[in-house]
Short mmCIF file of C-alpha atoms and ligand atoms in Angstrom, two decimals:
data_model
loop_
_atom_site.label_atom_id
_atom_site.label_comp_id
_atom_site.label_asym_id
_atom_site.label_seq_id
_atom_site.Cartn_x
_atom_site.Cartn_y
_atom_site.Cartn_z
CA MET A 1 -56.60 0.91 2.04
CA ARG A 2 -54.86 4.00 0.85
CA LEU A 3 -53.84 2.02 -2.48
CA LEU A 4 -57.37 0.76 -3.19
CA THR A 5 -59.07 4.39 -2.75
CA LEU A 6 -56.08 5.53 -5.25
CA LEU A 7 -57.16 2.54 -7.50
CA ALA A 8 -60.54 3.49 -7.26
CA LEU A 9 -59.69 7.10 -8.45
CA GLY A 10 -58.08 5.74 -11.35
CA LEU A 11 -54.83 7.30 -10.89
CA SER A 12 -52.68 4.91 -12.85
CA ALA A 13 -49.43 6.50 -12.40
CA ILE A 14 -49.80 6.63 -8.60
CA GLN A 15 -50.94 3.06 -8.46
CA PHE A 16 -47.84 2.24 -10.33
CA ALA A 17 -45.37 3.70 -7.74
CA PHE A 18 -47.10 1.92 -4.97
CA ALA A 19 -47.19 -1.81 -6.90
CA GLN A 20 -44.31 -4.01 -5.75
CA SER A 21 -44.44 -6.22 -9.09
CA CYS A 22 -45.64 -4.98 -12.44
CA THR A 23 -46.56 -6.98 -15.81
CA LEU A 24 -46.19 -5.19 -18.67
CA THR A 25 -47.49 -5.93 -21.99
CA ALA A 26 -46.77 -4.60 -25.46
CA LEU A 27 -48.11 -1.66 -26.52
CA GLY A 28 -48.92 -3.12 -30.10
CA ALA A 29 -47.65 -2.74 -33.68
CA GLY A 30 -45.56 0.21 -34.43
CA LYS A 31 -45.49 1.18 -30.63
CA ASP A 32 -42.13 1.62 -28.88
CA ASP A 33 -42.45 -0.09 -25.64
CA SER A 34 -39.15 1.34 -24.21
CA PRO A 35 -40.77 4.19 -22.20
CA GLN A 36 -43.25 1.47 -20.47
CA LEU A 37 -40.12 -0.76 -19.66
CA LEU A 38 -37.86 2.27 -17.99
CA THR A 39 -41.06 3.72 -16.12
CA ALA A 40 -41.84 0.09 -14.46
CA MET A 41 -38.13 -0.61 -13.51
CA GLN A 42 -37.68 3.00 -11.91
CA THR A 43 -40.99 2.33 -10.01
CA CYS A 44 -41.61 -1.73 -9.34
CA SER A 45 -40.01 -3.92 -7.46
CA THR A 46 -40.38 -6.88 -10.16
CA VAL A 47 -41.34 -6.41 -13.52
CA VAL A 48 -42.38 -9.43 -15.52
CA VAL A 49 -42.59 -9.69 -19.07
CA PRO A 50 -45.14 -12.74 -20.07
CA THR A 51 -44.28 -15.69 -22.06
CA THR A 52 -46.61 -14.17 -24.81
CA THR A 53 -45.37 -10.83 -25.01
CA THR A 54 -42.56 -9.57 -27.35
CA LEU A 55 -41.39 -5.85 -26.42
CA ASN A 56 -40.53 -3.80 -28.97
CA ILE A 57 -37.30 -1.69 -27.65
CA SER A 58 -36.59 1.52 -30.03
CA THR A 59 -35.29 3.84 -27.52
CA ARG A 60 -32.05 3.14 -25.69
CA LEU A 61 -32.45 1.79 -21.99
CA ASN A 62 -30.55 3.47 -19.42
CA MET A 63 -31.13 1.44 -16.31
CA THR A 64 -28.81 2.41 -13.83
CA GLY A 65 -28.26 3.40 -10.23
CA LEU A 66 -31.06 0.61 -9.38
CA THR A 67 -31.49 -1.04 -6.10
CA ASN A 68 -32.91 -4.37 -5.42
CA LYS A 69 -34.93 -5.13 -9.05
CA HIS A 70 -36.00 -7.97 -10.43
CA LEU A 71 -36.57 -8.19 -14.36
CA ASN A 72 -38.37 -11.50 -14.84
CA LEU A 73 -38.63 -11.82 -18.79
CA GLN A 74 -40.57 -14.81 -19.97
CA GLY A 75 -41.15 -13.40 -23.23
CA THR A 76 -38.80 -11.39 -25.64
CA MET A 77 -37.01 -8.04 -25.65
CA ARG A 78 -36.30 -7.23 -29.48
CA PHE A 79 -33.99 -4.41 -30.16
CA ASN A 80 -35.89 -2.85 -33.84
CA PRO A 81 -32.86 -2.91 -36.01
CA ASN A 82 -33.15 1.07 -36.79
CA ILE A 83 -29.40 1.25 -37.69
CA ALA A 84 -29.03 5.60 -38.01
CA TYR A 85 -31.03 5.56 -34.46
CA TRP A 86 -28.89 3.56 -32.41
CA THR A 87 -25.42 4.39 -34.22
CA ALA A 88 -26.25 8.28 -33.21
CA ASN A 89 -28.04 7.47 -29.96
CA GLY A 90 -26.45 3.94 -28.50
CA PHE A 91 -24.75 4.76 -25.31
CA PRO A 92 -21.23 4.91 -26.13
CA PHE A 93 -17.88 3.49 -24.55
CA THR A 94 -14.68 5.02 -25.71
CA PHE A 95 -12.55 1.42 -24.64
CA GLN A 96 -12.50 -0.35 -27.86
CA THR A 97 -15.17 2.40 -29.65
CA GLN A 98 -18.10 0.53 -28.91
CA ILE A 99 -22.11 1.41 -28.23
CA THR A 100 -24.76 -0.55 -26.69
CA PHE A 101 -28.59 -0.57 -26.39
CA TRP A 102 -28.65 -1.28 -22.61
CA ILE A 103 -26.70 0.20 -19.62
CA PHE A 104 -27.84 -1.95 -16.44
CA GLY A 105 -26.68 -1.06 -13.03
CA GLY A 106 -26.80 -0.74 -9.54
CA THR A 107 -27.06 -2.90 -6.81
CA ASN A 108 -29.01 -6.19 -6.04
CA LEU A 109 -30.20 -6.95 -9.40
CA ILE A 110 -31.73 -10.16 -11.06
CA LEU A 111 -32.52 -10.82 -14.75
CA ASP A 112 -33.89 -13.99 -15.07
CA GLY A 113 -37.31 -15.73 -16.42
CA GLY A 114 -36.49 -18.07 -19.40
CA GLY A 115 -37.30 -15.42 -21.62
CA THR A 116 -35.18 -13.91 -24.50
CA LEU A 117 -33.24 -10.81 -25.65
CA ASP A 118 -33.39 -10.89 -29.48
CA GLY A 119 -30.42 -8.46 -30.80
CA ALA A 120 -32.38 -8.61 -34.35
CA GLY A 121 -28.74 -8.67 -35.62
CA GLN A 122 -29.41 -9.81 -39.43
CA ALA A 123 -29.82 -6.13 -40.57
CA TRP A 124 -26.58 -5.24 -38.87
CA TYR A 125 -24.60 -7.94 -40.33
CA ASP A 126 -25.46 -6.89 -43.66
CA ALA A 127 -24.91 -3.21 -43.10
CA PHE A 128 -21.48 -3.87 -41.66
CA ALA A 129 -20.42 -5.76 -44.43
CA LYS A 130 -21.45 -2.48 -46.54
CA ASN A 131 -19.89 -0.24 -44.02
CA SER A 132 -16.70 -1.64 -42.14
CA THR A 133 -16.77 1.13 -39.59
CA LEU A 134 -20.34 0.61 -38.57
CA LEU A 135 -20.48 1.22 -34.95
CA ARG A 136 -22.88 -1.64 -33.62
CA PRO A 137 -24.54 -2.07 -30.38
CA ILE A 138 -23.67 -4.72 -27.65
CA THR A 139 -26.88 -5.99 -26.53
CA LEU A 140 -26.41 -5.67 -22.75
CA THR A 141 -23.80 -3.89 -20.61
CA LEU A 142 -23.77 -4.29 -16.94
CA PHE A 143 -22.46 -0.58 -16.05
CA GLN A 144 -21.17 -0.24 -12.73
CA ALA A 145 -23.37 -3.06 -11.47
CA THR A 146 -23.07 -4.83 -8.31
CA ASN A 147 -24.21 -8.40 -6.69
CA VAL A 148 -25.89 -9.19 -9.97
CA LEU A 149 -27.45 -12.87 -11.36
CA VAL A 150 -28.54 -13.35 -14.93
CA GLN A 151 -29.86 -16.42 -15.21
CA ASN A 152 -31.73 -18.95 -17.65
CA ILE A 153 -31.68 -16.20 -20.70
CA LYS A 154 -31.56 -16.88 -24.15
CA PHE A 155 -29.57 -14.33 -26.42
CA LEU A 156 -30.22 -13.94 -29.82
CA ASN A 157 -28.31 -12.65 -33.01
CA SER A 158 -26.22 -9.38 -31.18
CA PRO A 159 -25.40 -7.05 -33.61
CA GLU A 160 -21.71 -6.89 -32.07
CA TRP A 161 -20.88 -8.44 -28.57
CA PHE A 162 -23.48 -10.09 -26.61
CA ASN A 163 -22.33 -8.98 -23.12
CA LEU A 164 -20.08 -6.36 -21.56
CA VAL A 165 -19.34 -6.03 -17.62
CA ASN A 166 -17.91 -2.86 -17.22
CA GLU A 167 -17.01 -1.98 -13.97
CA GLY A 168 -18.99 -4.35 -12.28
CA LYS A 169 -18.19 -6.69 -8.96
CA ASN A 170 -19.77 -10.01 -7.81
CA VAL A 171 -22.01 -10.52 -11.24
CA THR A 172 -23.20 -14.27 -11.96
CA TYR A 173 -24.13 -15.74 -15.44
CA ASN A 174 -25.84 -18.94 -15.09
CA ASN A 175 -27.88 -21.02 -17.69
CA VAL A 176 -27.74 -18.57 -20.72
CA THR A 177 -27.52 -19.62 -24.08
CA MET A 178 -26.29 -17.51 -27.40
CA ASN A 179 -26.81 -17.81 -30.83
CA ALA A 180 -25.51 -15.64 -33.48
CA ALA A 181 -26.57 -17.13 -37.08
CA SER A 182 -26.38 -15.26 -40.54
CA THR A 183 -28.95 -15.94 -42.97
CA SER A 184 -26.55 -14.08 -45.76
CA SER A 185 -23.39 -14.56 -46.64
CA ASN A 186 -22.37 -11.73 -44.08
CA GLY A 187 -20.96 -13.34 -41.04
CA ALA A 188 -22.05 -12.60 -37.73
CA ALA A 189 -18.87 -10.49 -36.74
CA ASN A 190 -17.45 -9.81 -33.62
CA THR A 191 -20.40 -11.24 -31.40
CA ASP A 192 -18.00 -11.79 -28.21
CA GLY A 193 -20.24 -13.89 -25.79
CA TRP A 194 -18.67 -11.71 -22.88
CA ASP A 195 -16.24 -9.13 -22.34
CA ILE A 196 -15.19 -8.64 -18.80
CA TYR A 197 -13.96 -5.08 -18.25
CA ARG A 198 -12.47 -3.67 -14.94
CA SER A 199 -14.30 -6.08 -13.16
CA ASP A 200 -13.95 -8.20 -10.08
CA GLN A 201 -15.73 -11.54 -9.30
CA VAL A 202 -17.50 -12.43 -12.18
CA GLN A 203 -19.12 -15.93 -12.39
CA ILE A 204 -19.90 -17.45 -15.81
CA THR A 205 -21.40 -21.06 -15.81
CA ASN A 206 -23.60 -24.03 -17.37
CA SER A 207 -23.90 -22.16 -20.67
CA VAL A 208 -23.84 -22.55 -24.47
CA ILE A 209 -22.63 -20.27 -26.69
CA ASN A 210 -22.83 -20.45 -30.53
CA ASN A 211 -20.78 -17.42 -32.36
CA GLY A 212 -18.68 -15.65 -34.44
CA ASP A 213 -16.02 -13.87 -32.03
CA ASP A 214 -14.22 -14.81 -28.51
CA CYS A 215 -16.71 -17.11 -26.17
CA VAL A 216 -15.43 -14.94 -23.39
CA SER A 217 -12.57 -12.48 -23.21
CA PHE A 218 -10.99 -11.38 -20.23
CA LYS A 219 -9.77 -7.38 -20.75
CA VAL A 220 -8.15 -5.01 -18.82
CA TYR A 221 -8.42 -5.26 -15.04
CA SER A 222 -10.27 -8.25 -14.88
CA THR A 223 -9.89 -10.17 -11.40
CA ASN A 224 -11.20 -13.12 -9.56
CA ILE A 225 -13.26 -14.63 -12.44
CA PHE A 226 -14.65 -18.11 -12.34
CA VAL A 227 -15.96 -19.91 -15.83
CA SER A 228 -17.16 -23.32 -15.80
CA ASN A 229 -19.12 -25.67 -17.76
CA LEU A 230 -19.55 -23.66 -20.81
CA ASN A 231 -20.16 -25.09 -24.48
CA CYS A 232 -18.33 -22.81 -27.32
CA THR A 233 -18.95 -23.64 -30.69
CA GLY A 234 -17.37 -21.35 -33.76
CA SER A 235 -16.17 -18.89 -31.56
CA HIS A 236 -12.31 -17.42 -31.51
CA GLY A 237 -11.73 -19.02 -27.83
CA ILE A 238 -11.45 -18.22 -24.50
CA SER A 239 -9.04 -15.53 -23.98
CA VAL A 240 -6.88 -13.47 -21.71
CA GLY A 241 -6.56 -10.01 -23.53
CA SER A 242 -5.83 -8.44 -25.56
CA LEU A 243 -3.58 -6.68 -22.98
CA GLY A 244 -0.71 -4.23 -23.37
CA GLN A 245 -2.07 -2.23 -26.45
CA PHE A 246 -2.05 1.29 -25.30
CA ALA A 247 0.71 3.46 -24.79
CA GLY A 248 1.26 4.64 -21.09
CA MET A 249 -1.25 1.95 -19.39
CA PHE A 250 -0.76 -0.78 -17.30
CA ASP A 251 -2.96 -3.70 -17.73
CA ILE A 252 -3.56 -6.23 -15.10
CA VAL A 253 -5.35 -9.71 -15.37
CA GLU A 254 -5.48 -11.55 -12.53
CA ASN A 255 -7.19 -14.88 -10.38
CA VAL A 256 -8.89 -16.50 -13.62
CA THR A 257 -10.15 -19.98 -13.88
CA ALA A 258 -11.61 -21.45 -16.88
CA THR A 259 -12.77 -24.97 -16.22
CA ASN A 260 -14.98 -28.07 -17.69
CA ILE A 261 -14.93 -26.46 -21.54
CA HIS A 262 -16.03 -28.04 -24.74
CA MET A 263 -14.99 -25.96 -27.37
CA SER A 264 -15.60 -26.66 -31.03
CA ASN A 265 -14.96 -25.56 -34.67
CA ALA A 266 -13.13 -22.63 -33.11
CA GLN A 267 -10.24 -20.15 -33.95
CA ASN A 268 -8.46 -20.85 -30.51
CA GLY A 269 -9.17 -22.82 -27.36
CA ALA A 270 -7.49 -21.77 -24.01
CA ARG A 271 -5.67 -18.38 -25.47
CA ILE A 272 -3.59 -15.58 -23.62
CA LYS A 273 -2.79 -12.66 -26.43
CA CYS A 274 -0.61 -9.56 -25.69
CA TRP A 275 0.59 -6.64 -27.62
CA ALA A 276 4.00 -6.24 -28.72
CA GLY A 277 5.55 -3.23 -31.01
CA SER A 278 6.89 0.36 -30.75
CA GLY A 279 4.32 2.61 -28.61
CA VAL A 280 2.42 -0.07 -26.75
CA GLY A 281 1.66 -0.40 -23.47
CA SER A 282 2.50 -2.85 -20.70
CA GLY A 283 0.99 -5.09 -18.06
CA ILE A 284 0.75 -8.25 -16.20
CA VAL A 285 -1.57 -11.56 -16.58
CA LYS A 286 -0.83 -13.79 -13.60
CA ASN A 287 -2.82 -16.81 -11.75
CA ILE A 288 -4.51 -17.82 -14.84
CA THR A 289 -5.53 -21.89 -15.14
CA PHE A 290 -7.27 -23.34 -18.06
CA SER A 291 -8.42 -26.82 -16.95
CA GLY A 292 -10.56 -29.48 -18.40
CA PHE A 293 -10.97 -28.28 -22.00
CA ILE A 294 -12.23 -30.81 -24.27
CA GLU A 295 -11.33 -29.13 -28.07
CA SER A 296 -12.73 -30.57 -31.80
CA LYS A 297 -11.60 -28.99 -34.67
CA VAL A 298 -9.81 -25.96 -33.04
CA ASP A 299 -7.04 -24.05 -34.86
CA ASN A 300 -4.83 -23.42 -31.61
CA PRO A 301 -5.92 -25.41 -29.17
CA VAL A 302 -3.46 -23.94 -26.62
CA ILE A 303 -2.05 -20.72 -27.29
CA ILE A 304 -0.22 -17.77 -25.76
CA GLY A 305 0.85 -15.05 -28.24
CA GLU A 306 2.80 -12.00 -27.48
CA CYS A 307 3.10 -10.54 -30.96
CA TYR A 308 -0.73 -9.73 -31.27
CA MET A 309 -1.31 -7.57 -34.22
CA THR A 310 2.38 -6.93 -34.14
CA SER A 311 4.15 -7.71 -37.48
CA ALA A 312 7.19 -10.45 -36.99
CA SER A 313 10.03 -7.42 -37.38
CA ASP A 314 8.29 -5.10 -35.18
CA CYS A 315 7.94 -7.99 -32.55
CA ALA A 316 11.42 -8.88 -32.67
CA ALA A 317 12.49 -5.10 -32.32
CA PHE A 318 10.08 -4.19 -29.68
CA PRO A 319 9.27 -7.37 -27.37
CA SER A 320 6.11 -7.18 -25.42
CA ASN A 321 6.34 -4.96 -22.02
CA THR A 322 3.51 -7.34 -20.64
CA LEU A 323 4.50 -10.22 -18.14
CA ILE A 324 2.65 -13.47 -17.89
CA GLN A 325 2.87 -15.47 -14.50
CA ASP A 326 1.67 -18.66 -13.10
CA VAL A 327 -0.14 -20.02 -15.82
CA PHE A 328 -1.92 -23.53 -15.74
CA PHE A 329 -2.76 -25.29 -19.04
CA THR A 330 -4.34 -28.49 -17.45
CA ASN A 331 -6.32 -31.60 -18.68
CA ILE A 332 -6.64 -30.28 -22.31
CA SER A 333 -7.36 -32.75 -24.89
CA GLY A 334 -9.11 -33.04 -28.43
CA THR A 335 -8.49 -32.29 -31.64
CA SER A 336 -6.75 -29.48 -33.92
CA THR A 337 -7.47 -28.51 -37.44
CA GLY A 338 -3.74 -28.19 -38.54
CA SER A 339 -0.13 -29.93 -37.23
CA THR A 340 0.13 -27.32 -34.47
CA VAL A 341 -1.42 -28.39 -31.53
CA ALA A 342 0.03 -26.36 -28.75
CA SER A 343 2.01 -22.67 -29.59
CA LEU A 344 3.33 -20.69 -26.30
CA GLY A 345 5.17 -18.04 -27.87
CA CYS A 346 6.45 -15.54 -25.18
CA SER A 347 8.41 -12.43 -26.11
CA PRO A 348 12.42 -12.56 -25.04
CA GLY A 349 13.63 -11.04 -22.17
CA SER A 350 11.83 -13.49 -19.56
CA ARG A 351 8.03 -12.18 -19.94
CA CYS A 352 6.86 -15.44 -19.19
CA SER A 353 7.48 -17.26 -15.80
CA ASP A 354 6.14 -20.38 -13.83
CA ILE A 355 3.96 -21.82 -17.24
CA ASN A 356 2.99 -25.09 -16.23
CA VAL A 357 1.55 -27.69 -18.78
CA ASN A 358 -0.35 -31.10 -17.47
CA ASN A 359 -2.22 -33.71 -19.12
CA LEU A 360 -1.96 -31.88 -22.65
CA ALA A 361 -3.41 -34.90 -25.24
CA LEU A 362 -4.23 -32.95 -28.46
CA SER A 363 -4.23 -34.56 -31.72
CA PRO A 364 -3.76 -33.26 -35.18
CA PRO A 365 -6.15 -34.47 -38.44
CA SER A 366 -2.93 -36.33 -39.38
CA GLY A 367 0.74 -36.95 -39.04
CA THR A 368 2.13 -35.72 -35.52
CA ALA A 369 1.47 -33.38 -33.31
CA LYS A 370 3.61 -30.10 -32.62
CA TYR A 371 4.33 -28.62 -29.52
CA THR A 372 5.95 -25.24 -30.18
CA CYS A 373 7.09 -23.01 -27.70
CA GLN A 374 9.86 -19.62 -27.78
CA ASN A 375 11.17 -17.85 -24.92
CA VAL A 376 9.76 -19.82 -22.17
CA LYS A 377 11.02 -22.27 -19.72
CA LEU A 378 8.07 -24.73 -18.99
CA ALA A 379 7.18 -26.64 -16.09
CA GLY A 380 4.85 -29.95 -15.94
CA SER A 381 3.95 -33.55 -16.97
CA SER A 382 3.59 -32.36 -20.69
CA ALA A 383 6.63 -29.93 -20.78
CA ALA A 384 8.68 -32.91 -22.60
CA LEU A 385 6.49 -32.73 -25.69
CA PHE A 386 7.43 -29.45 -26.42
CA GLY A 387 11.34 -30.05 -26.17
CA THR A 388 13.76 -26.89 -25.69
CA CYS A 389 11.70 -23.78 -26.58
CA ALA A 390 13.48 -21.59 -29.05
CA THR A 391 14.81 -18.47 -27.97
CA THR A 392 14.79 -15.27 -30.36
C1 NAG B 1 -41.13 -0.39 -33.10
O1 NAG B 1 -41.19 0.79 -32.74
C2 NAG B 1 -40.46 1.87 -33.63
C3 NAG B 1 -40.80 2.95 -33.14
O2 NAG B 1 -41.92 3.30 -32.74
C4 NAG B 1 -41.58 1.38 -34.90
O3 NAG B 1 -40.88 2.15 -36.07
C5 NAG B 1 -41.38 0.00 -35.49
O4 NAG B 1 -42.64 -0.09 -36.61
C6 NAG B 1 -41.79 -0.71 -34.45
N1 NAG B 1 -41.75 -2.20 -34.56
C7 NAG B 1 -42.43 -3.04 -34.74
C8 NAG B 1 -42.47 -4.55 -34.65
O5 NAG B 1 -43.68 -3.06 -34.18
C1 NAG B 2 -28.74 7.31 -17.10
O1 NAG B 2 -29.45 7.93 -15.89
C2 NAG B 2 -28.56 8.60 -15.13
C3 NAG B 2 -29.89 8.71 -13.79
O2 NAG B 2 -30.71 9.45 -14.68
C4 NAG B 2 -28.06 9.73 -15.31
O3 NAG B 2 -27.05 10.17 -14.33
C5 NAG B 2 -26.72 9.27 -16.30
O4 NAG B 2 -26.24 10.23 -16.81
C6 NAG B 2 -27.66 8.50 -17.45
N1 NAG B 2 -26.36 7.97 -18.22
C7 NAG B 2 -26.08 8.08 -19.21
C8 NAG B 2 -24.96 7.29 -20.12
O5 NAG B 2 -26.98 8.93 -20.21
C1 NAG B 3 -20.13 3.68 -41.63
O1 NAG B 3 -20.91 3.92 -40.13
C2 NAG B 3 -20.02 4.88 -39.29
C3 NAG B 3 -20.41 5.06 -37.74
O2 NAG B 3 -21.43 4.39 -37.33
C4 NAG B 3 -21.15 6.26 -39.61
O3 NAG B 3 -20.42 7.39 -39.08
C5 NAG B 3 -20.83 5.94 -41.42
O4 NAG B 3 -21.48 7.62 -41.63
C6 NAG B 3 -21.01 5.37 -42.00
N1 NAG B 3 -20.69 5.32 -43.37
C7 NAG B 3 -21.67 5.23 -44.52
C8 NAG B 3 -21.13 4.95 -45.96
O5 NAG B 3 -22.78 5.13 -43.93
C1 NAG B 4 -23.35 -11.81 -4.96
O1 NAG B 4 -24.13 -11.94 -5.44
C2 NAG B 4 -25.15 -12.71 -5.39
C3 NAG B 4 -26.59 -12.53 -6.22
O2 NAG B 4 -26.27 -12.86 -7.62
C4 NAG B 4 -25.99 -12.63 -3.93
O3 NAG B 4 -26.79 -13.40 -3.70
C5 NAG B 4 -24.81 -12.47 -2.92
O4 NAG B 4 -24.85 -12.50 -1.66
C6 NAG B 4 -23.53 -11.60 -3.29
N1 NAG B 4 -22.04 -11.77 -2.74
C7 NAG B 4 -21.89 -10.79 -1.75
C8 NAG B 4 -20.57 -11.14 -0.97
O5 NAG B 4 -22.47 -9.89 -1.64
C1 NAG B 5 -31.89 -23.27 -18.64
O1 NAG B 5 -33.10 -22.01 -18.58
C2 NAG B 5 -34.00 -22.46 -19.69
C3 NAG B 5 -34.44 -20.92 -20.42
O2 NAG B 5 -33.75 -20.59 -21.07
C4 NAG B 5 -35.19 -23.29 -19.06
O3 NAG B 5 -35.60 -23.70 -19.78
C5 NAG B 5 -34.36 -24.18 -18.39
O4 NAG B 5 -35.06 -25.09 -17.37
C6 NAG B 5 -33.04 -23.96 -17.68
N1 NAG B 5 -32.26 -24.80 -17.00
C7 NAG B 5 -32.00 -25.10 -15.92
C8 NAG B 5 -31.27 -26.31 -15.02
O5 NAG B 5 -32.50 -24.32 -14.57
C1 NAG B 6 -21.93 -29.43 -23.36
O1 NAG B 6 -21.62 -30.45 -24.19
C2 NAG B 6 -21.52 -31.73 -23.60
C3 NAG B 6 -21.26 -32.67 -24.44
O2 NAG B 6 -22.20 -32.56 -25.80
C4 NAG B 6 -22.37 -32.02 -22.41
O3 NAG B 6 -22.23 -33.22 -21.68
C5 NAG B 6 -22.99 -30.91 -21.51
O4 NAG B 6 -23.59 -31.12 -20.77
C6 NAG B 6 -23.27 -29.23 -22.32
N1 NAG B 6 -23.03 -28.35 -21.25
C7 NAG B 6 -23.99 -27.67 -21.12
C8 NAG B 6 -23.89 -26.44 -20.38
O5 NAG B 6 -24.62 -27.81 -22.06
C1 NAG B 7 -5.69 -18.01 -8.45
O1 NAG B 7 -7.32 -17.88 -8.63
C2 NAG B 7 -8.24 -18.26 -7.99
C3 NAG B 7 -9.52 -17.93 -8.88
O2 NAG B 7 -9.37 -17.85 -10.35
C4 NAG B 7 -8.29 -18.22 -6.69
O3 NAG B 7 -8.90 -19.25 -6.25
C5 NAG B 7 -7.01 -18.69 -6.11
O4 NAG B 7 -6.71 -18.31 -4.76
C6 NAG B 7 -5.80 -17.56 -6.68
N1 NAG B 7 -4.37 -18.12 -6.49
C7 NAG B 7 -3.41 -17.54 -6.19
C8 NAG B 7 -2.32 -18.16 -5.27
O5 NAG B 7 -3.64 -16.20 -5.61
C1 NAG B 8 -5.86 -13.29 -6.18
O1 NAG B 8 -6.25 -14.29 -5.32
C2 NAG B 8 -5.51 -14.20 -3.85
C3 NAG B 8 -5.90 -15.33 -3.43
O2 NAG B 8 -7.29 -15.24 -3.00
C4 NAG B 8 -5.77 -12.83 -3.52
O3 NAG B 8 -4.87 -12.52 -2.57
C5 NAG B 8 -5.32 -11.20 -4.38
O4 NAG B 8 -5.70 -10.22 -4.18
C6 NAG B 8 -6.06 -11.72 -5.54
N1 NAG B 8 -5.94 -10.46 -6.61
C7 NAG B 8 -6.71 -9.46 -6.93
C8 NAG B 8 -5.91 -8.65 -7.53
O5 NAG B 8 -7.58 -9.57 -6.69
C1 NAG B 9 -10.17 -33.48 -17.37
O1 NAG B 9 -11.40 -32.45 -18.23
C2 NAG B 9 -12.87 -33.32 -18.49
C3 NAG B 9 -13.33 -32.15 -19.04
O2 NAG B 9 -13.69 -31.19 -18.83
C4 NAG B 9 -13.41 -33.48 -17.15
O3 NAG B 9 -14.19 -34.85 -17.12
C5 NAG B 9 -12.60 -34.59 -16.00
O4 NAG B 9 -12.89 -35.04 -15.02
C6 NAG B 9 -11.05 -34.04 -16.08
N1 NAG B 9 -9.98 -34.79 -15.41
C7 NAG B 9 -9.15 -34.51 -14.39
C8 NAG B 9 -8.61 -35.78 -13.94
O5 NAG B 9 -9.22 -33.62 -13.96
#
């Protein structure tokens, strides 16, 4: 009754405050839809963007500290590629010097609906080719978000990483697709699928990713992560790290499983990367399983590298301070692009322990497959393929 009275009075703002479900349509050509989307997310428990609607997102989206919200995106959110605006106003992250269009956080959040997040990346790919220090926005950052489901969403042409999970807990992504494709000669650079950072209990399932950098990357303090049934094409692989980069910092990645992964035309398949050299940090990588990988034309199908971004001489003089323990590479098959199909390179000084290789069946384009290893004692049914590991 009260609601009806207010409606009769035409108090649209108050009517909004009572609404459980709100439907947004675009304001029209030349208009910015960000303010109305922010207001709706504050005031309604469900926000529906219909299939025929494309919201023009021209100002940054601070959607943090929300509780019990459902963004039902059936249509599109397109991030207006105003480069000068975003480089000055994107939310900054000091970690790896990133910016983002959108921070989404709080408790009990759902983003679904079958719609599209269009990063309008082409302008960014072309601008980055002219300015290699250009800051480019991450499309979606889950920021201090707990109990979150992102499901049935299509991501298009992110200017930078598609997804960052920053200080999240119990976050699930299911049935998402990502496509980063440049129509010019300038590549879709640094378009990681997901970067997980200081986050616990993250699940990523049933998704298809076509991009130009890591498919999934587990960065500092990623714990209890489960990734399954992904098809990654053109990527840099499923990567733990890079870790141990910053002096004085101790990095942890623990309890990660990546299983049932199709990896095609990629730089890496299953990968762990750590820094060495003078003045770097330290850390531990523990209990990591890569299983059920089917790879096609991958440069490094199975790889541990403890000299990431470090010259061979620095790496010998200053071995990595990151320990790698309890790692399982299991049931990995398919083809490489070069003769080396697996390379497990640890720093001297017993940095790696309990490294297991089972049911590896990888083929180079021609000749004999090379399985190489350094400074590590391997266990498992495929250990014999590697022979005696070199010590340095
Ligand atoms: C999006 O909004 C900005 C700022 O109002 C405007 O300059 C731009 O033309 C709009 N884009 C579209 C496609 O309407
Ligand atoms: C986002 O909005 C919240 C609530 O208004 C505020 O406390 C926070 O500082 C904002 N975050 C950023 C990065 O601007
Ligand atoms: C390149 O991008 C950076 C960071 O976004 C910016 O500060 C700088 O002014 C840009 N350089 C040019 C030549 O546009
Ligand atoms: C984790 O989040 C999901 C929503 O994605 C929720 O259904 C579930 O109850 C949460 N689990 C816990 C332990 O809170
Ligand atoms: C996956 O999401 C798409 C929309 O992006 C939807 O059309 C499709 O039905 C979903 N698949 C499943 C199994 O829910
Ligand atoms: C990935 O590709 C394989 C082989 O083409 C297919 O069987 C599987 O269903 C695909 N997975 C997803 C999540 O699309
Ligand atoms: C290893 O991590 C997985 C999750 O990826 C977890 O299920 C398992 O219990 C962990 N094992 C140990 C010994 O910690
Ligand atoms: C890893 O998993 C084991 C077994 O479930 C658990 O005891 C341990 O606390 C987990 N480690 C982290 C850092 O969460
Ligand atoms: C090996 O991995 C493939 C692809 O993920 C899967 O279909 C198969 O069941 C796995 N085999 C075993 C023995 O786990």
